[in-house]
C-alpha cells in the first residue's frame, strides 16, 4: 500500500494478467483492475493500424448492466489517451475492472463519483504495472463535490448507511500526466453551474496530483527493492 495519506495503492498479483492494481481513496481499495495484452485478436476485431481495446467493469455482485457498460466505456475512452495502441497493430488489449462497492442506486451521488475515479485509477495503474504497451503518460482521476455554501472539496467514500446521500453537484475529472504537461482527458459533471465546474477542475487537479505523487512513491519503492535484490544476486555470483 502507498504511504500517501487518504490514498490506497497496491499491485497485487493476478493470474493470467500482464499487470494488475488496486486503488482507493481512503485506507482500503475501492476498485481493482487487470490488464492483458497485446495478445492475439479475433479476426473480426483486428485492426491493421492499432490494437483493439476492450474494457469490462464487473459489479460487486450480479452481472454487468447498463451502468457498468457505461463506466467501462468511460474507462476505455479515457485510457485511449494514455495507451499508444498504434504501436501494437493487429492485437488485443483488455482491461477487467472490479468495483468493491455496490454500484446499484449510486448514480450521480458522492460515492458513485469516488468509485468512478477509483475505476479509472486502477485501470491506469494496471497498464503501468504491465508495461507491455507504450504509454504517453499516466492517467490520474479525482472526484469532487460541491457542498453547502458552494464549497468545493475532494469527495470521499461514505459509510453504507449514508450511501444514498447526494451532494448538490460534483463530478469526476481525469488528467493525463506526461513528461511535458498535464491535460484534462475526461470530465463527468452533474448539477451546478459552469463556473463551479471550472473551479472544481482546479480542486480535482490538486487531488489528482496527490495520486500522481503516490504513484511515484510506490513505484520508486518497488524499483529500490528490485535494485537491492539485483545487487544481492551479483554478490552471490
Coordinates of C-alpha atoms in Angstrom, one line a residue:
X1 CA 0.0 0.0 0.0
X2 CA 1.2 3.5 -0.7
X3 CA 2.1 5.8 2.2
X4 CA 0.3 8.9 0.9
X5 CA -2.5 10.0 3.2
X6 CA -6.0 9.2 2.0
X7 CA -4.8 7.1 -0.9
X8 CA -4.7 3.3 -1.1
X9 CA -2.5 1.9 -3.8
X10 CA -1.1 -1.6 -4.4
X11 CA 0.0 -4.0 -7.1
X12 CA -1.5 -7.5 -6.3
X13 CA -0.5 -10.4 -8.5
X14 CA -3.4 -11.8 -10.6
X15 CA -3.1 -14.9 -12.7
X16 CA -3.4 -14.6 -16.4
X17 CA -2.8 -10.9 -16.4
X18 CA 0.2 -8.9 -17.5
X19 CA -0.5 -6.2 -14.9
X20 CA -2.8 -5.5 -12.0
X21 CA -3.5 -2.8 -9.4
X22 CA -5.9 -1.9 -6.7
X23 CA -6.8 1.7 -5.8
X24 CA -9.0 3.6 -3.3
X25 CA -9.4 7.0 -1.7
X26 CA -9.0 6.1 1.9
X27 CA -7.5 3.2 3.8
X28 CA -8.8 0.4 1.7
X29 CA -9.3 -0.4 -2.1
X30 CA -12.5 0.6 -3.9
X31 CA -11.5 -0.9 -7.2
X32 CA -9.1 -3.4 -8.7
X33 CA -8.1 -3.9 -12.3
X34 CA -6.1 -6.2 -14.5
X35 CA -4.6 -5.5 -17.9
X36 CA -3.7 -8.1 -20.5
X37 CA -2.1 -7.6 -23.9
X38 CA -1.1 -7.3 -26.5
X39 CA -2.4 -10.8 -27.4
X40 CA -3.9 -12.5 -30.4
X41 CA -7.2 -10.8 -31.5
X42 CA -10.2 -12.3 -33.2
X43 CA -10.2 -11.6 -36.9
X44 CA -13.4 -9.6 -36.7
X45 CA -11.9 -7.1 -34.3
X46 CA -8.4 -6.9 -35.9
X47 CA -7.2 -3.5 -36.9
X48 CA -4.1 -3.0 -39.2
X49 CA -3.3 0.3 -37.6
X50 CA -3.8 -0.2 -33.9
X51 CA -4.5 -2.7 -31.1
X52 CA -8.2 -3.4 -30.3
X53 CA -9.0 -2.3 -26.7
X54 CA -11.8 -4.0 -24.7
X55 CA -12.9 -2.9 -21.2
X56 CA -15.2 -4.8 -18.8
X57 CA -16.4 -3.4 -15.5
X58 CA -17.6 -6.0 -13.0
X59 CA -20.0 -5.1 -10.2
X60 CA -19.7 -6.3 -6.7
X61 CA -22.5 -8.8 -7.2
X62 CA -24.6 -9.9 -10.1
X63 CA -23.9 -9.4 -13.8
X64 CA -22.8 -6.2 -15.5
X65 CA -25.7 -3.9 -16.5
X66 CA -26.2 -0.7 -18.4
X67 CA -24.4 1.3 -15.7
X68 CA -21.4 -0.9 -15.7
X69 CA -21.2 -0.8 -19.5
X70 CA -21.3 3.0 -19.4
X71 CA -18.5 3.0 -16.9
X72 CA -16.5 0.6 -19.0
X73 CA -16.9 2.9 -22.0
X74 CA -15.7 5.8 -19.9
X75 CA -12.6 3.9 -18.6
X76 CA -11.8 2.7 -22.1
X77 CA -12.1 6.2 -23.7
X78 CA -10.0 7.8 -21.0
X79 CA -7.3 5.2 -21.2
X80 CA -7.0 5.6 -25.0
X81 CA -5.4 9.0 -24.3
X82 CA -2.6 7.2 -22.4
X83 CA -2.0 3.9 -24.3
X84 CA -0.1 4.0 -27.6
X85 CA -2.3 1.4 -29.2
X86 CA -0.9 2.2 -32.7
X87 CA 2.4 0.6 -31.6
X88 CA 0.7 -2.8 -31.4
X89 CA -1.5 -3.3 -34.5
X90 CA -3.4 -6.5 -35.1
X91 CA -3.6 -7.4 -31.4
X92 CA -6.0 -7.2 -28.5
X93 CA -5.6 -5.4 -25.2
X94 CA -8.1 -5.8 -22.4
X95 CA -9.0 -4.3 -19.0
X96 CA -11.1 -6.1 -16.5
X97 CA -12.1 -3.7 -13.6
X98 CA -13.8 -4.8 -10.4
X99 CA -15.7 -2.4 -8.2
X100 CA -15.5 -3.1 -4.5
X101 CA -18.8 -1.4 -3.7
X102 CA -22.4 -1.9 -4.9
X103 CA -23.0 0.4 -7.8
X104 CA -26.7 -0.1 -7.7
X105 CA -28.6 3.0 -6.8
X106 CA -25.4 5.1 -6.7
X107 CA -25.8 7.1 -9.9
X108 CA -24.7 10.7 -9.7
X109 CA -24.0 10.7 -5.9
X110 CA -20.9 11.3 -3.9
X111 CA -20.0 7.6 -3.6
X112 CA -20.5 6.9 -7.3
X113 CA -18.1 9.6 -8.2
X114 CA -15.4 8.2 -5.9
X115 CA -15.9 4.7 -7.3
X116 CA -15.8 6.2 -10.9
X117 CA -12.4 7.8 -10.2
X118 CA -11.1 4.7 -8.5
X119 CA -12.0 2.5 -11.5
X120 CA -10.1 4.9 -13.8
X121 CA -7.1 5.0 -11.5
X122 CA -6.9 1.2 -11.0
X123 CA -7.0 0.7 -14.8
X124 CA -4.3 3.2 -15.4
X125 CA -2.1 1.6 -12.7
X126 CA -2.7 -1.9 -14.1
X127 CA -1.5 -0.7 -17.5
X128 CA 1.5 0.9 -15.9
X129 CA 2.2 -2.2 -13.9
X130 CA 2.1 -4.4 -17.1
X131 CA 4.3 -2.0 -19.1
X132 CA 3.5 -4.2 -22.1
X133 CA 2.1 -1.3 -24.2
X134 CA 3.9 2.0 -24.6
X135 CA 2.2 4.9 -22.7
X136 CA 2.1 8.6 -23.5
X137 CA 1.6 9.3 -19.8
X138 CA -0.2 8.2 -16.7
X139 CA -3.9 9.0 -16.1
X140 CA -4.9 10.1 -12.6
X141 CA -8.5 10.8 -11.7
X142 CA -10.2 12.5 -8.8
X143 CA -13.8 13.1 -7.6
X144 CA -15.0 16.4 -6.2
X145 CA -18.2 17.6 -4.6
X146 CA -20.0 21.0 -4.1
X147 CA -21.2 21.2 -0.6
X148 CA -23.4 23.7 1.3
X149 CA -22.4 27.3 0.6
X150 CA -20.8 26.3 -2.7
X151 CA -17.6 25.0 -1.1
X152 CA -15.8 22.6 -3.4
X153 CA -13.8 19.8 -2.0
X154 CA -12.5 16.3 -2.9
X155 CA -15.1 13.6 -2.4
X156 CA -14.6 10.7 0.0
X157 CA -16.4 7.4 0.2
X158 CA -19.1 7.5 2.9
X159 CA -20.3 4.6 5.1
X160 CA -23.0 2.3 3.7
X161 CA -25.7 3.9 6.0
X162 CA -25.3 7.2 4.1
X163 CA -24.8 5.7 0.7
X164 CA -27.9 7.4 -0.7
X165 CA -26.9 10.9 0.4
X166 CA -26.3 13.1 -2.6
X167 CA -24.4 16.4 -2.9
X168 CA -26.0 19.1 -4.9
X169 CA -23.3 18.8 -7.6
X170 CA -20.0 17.3 -8.3
X171 CA -18.2 15.0 -10.6
X172 CA -15.0 13.3 -11.8
X173 CA -12.0 14.7 -13.7
X174 CA -9.2 12.7 -15.1
X175 CA -5.8 14.1 -16.2
X176 CA -3.0 12.8 -18.3
X177 CA 0.4 13.4 -16.7
X178 CA 3.2 13.4 -19.2
X179 CA 6.8 14.4 -19.0
X180 CA 6.0 17.8 -20.6
X181 CA 2.4 18.7 -19.5
X182 CA -0.8 17.9 -17.7
X183 CA -4.1 17.9 -19.5
X184 CA -7.7 17.0 -18.7
X185 CA -8.8 14.0 -20.7
X186 CA -12.2 13.2 -19.0
X187 CA -14.9 15.2 -17.3
X188 CA -18.1 13.8 -15.8
X189 CA -20.2 16.6 -14.1
X190 CA -23.6 16.6 -12.6
X191 CA -25.5 19.6 -11.4
X192 CA -24.0 23.0 -10.6
X193 CA -23.1 26.0 -12.8
X194 CA -20.3 26.2 -15.4
X195 CA -18.4 28.5 -13.1
X196 CA -18.4 25.8 -10.4
X197 CA -17.2 23.2 -12.8
X198 CA -14.1 25.3 -13.7
X199 CA -13.3 25.7 -10.1
X200 CA -14.0 22.0 -9.4
X201 CA -11.5 21.1 -12.1
X202 CA -8.8 23.0 -10.2
X203 CA -9.6 21.2 -7.0
X204 CA -9.7 17.9 -8.8
X205 CA -6.3 18.6 -10.4
X206 CA -4.7 19.1 -6.9
X207 CA -6.1 15.8 -5.8
X208 CA -5.0 14.1 -9.0
X209 CA -1.5 15.4 -8.3
X210 CA -1.7 13.6 -4.9
X211 CA -2.5 10.4 -6.8
X212 CA 0.5 11.1 -9.1
X213 CA 2.8 11.6 -6.1
X214 CA 1.6 8.4 -4.5
X215 CA 2.4 6.5 -7.7
X216 CA 5.9 8.0 -7.7
X217 CA 6.3 7.0 -4.1
X218 CA 5.1 3.4 -4.7
X219 CA 6.9 2.8 -8.0
X220 CA 10.1 4.3 -6.6
X221 CA 9.9 1.9 -3.6
X222 CA 9.4 -1.1 -5.9
X223 CA 12.4 0.0 -8.0
X224 CA 14.6 0.3 -4.9
X225 CA 13.7 -3.2 -3.7
X226 CA 14.4 -4.7 -7.2
X227 CA 17.8 -2.9 -7.3
X228 CA 18.7 -4.3 -3.9
X229 CA 17.7 -7.8 -5.0
X230 CA 19.9 -7.4 -8.1
X231 CA 22.9 -6.3 -6.0
X232 CA 22.4 -9.3 -3.7
X233 CA 22.3 -11.7 -6.7
X234 CA 25.5 -10.2 -8.1
X235 CA 27.2 -10.7 -4.8
X236 CA 26.2 -14.3 -4.6
X237 CA 27.5 -14.9 -8.1

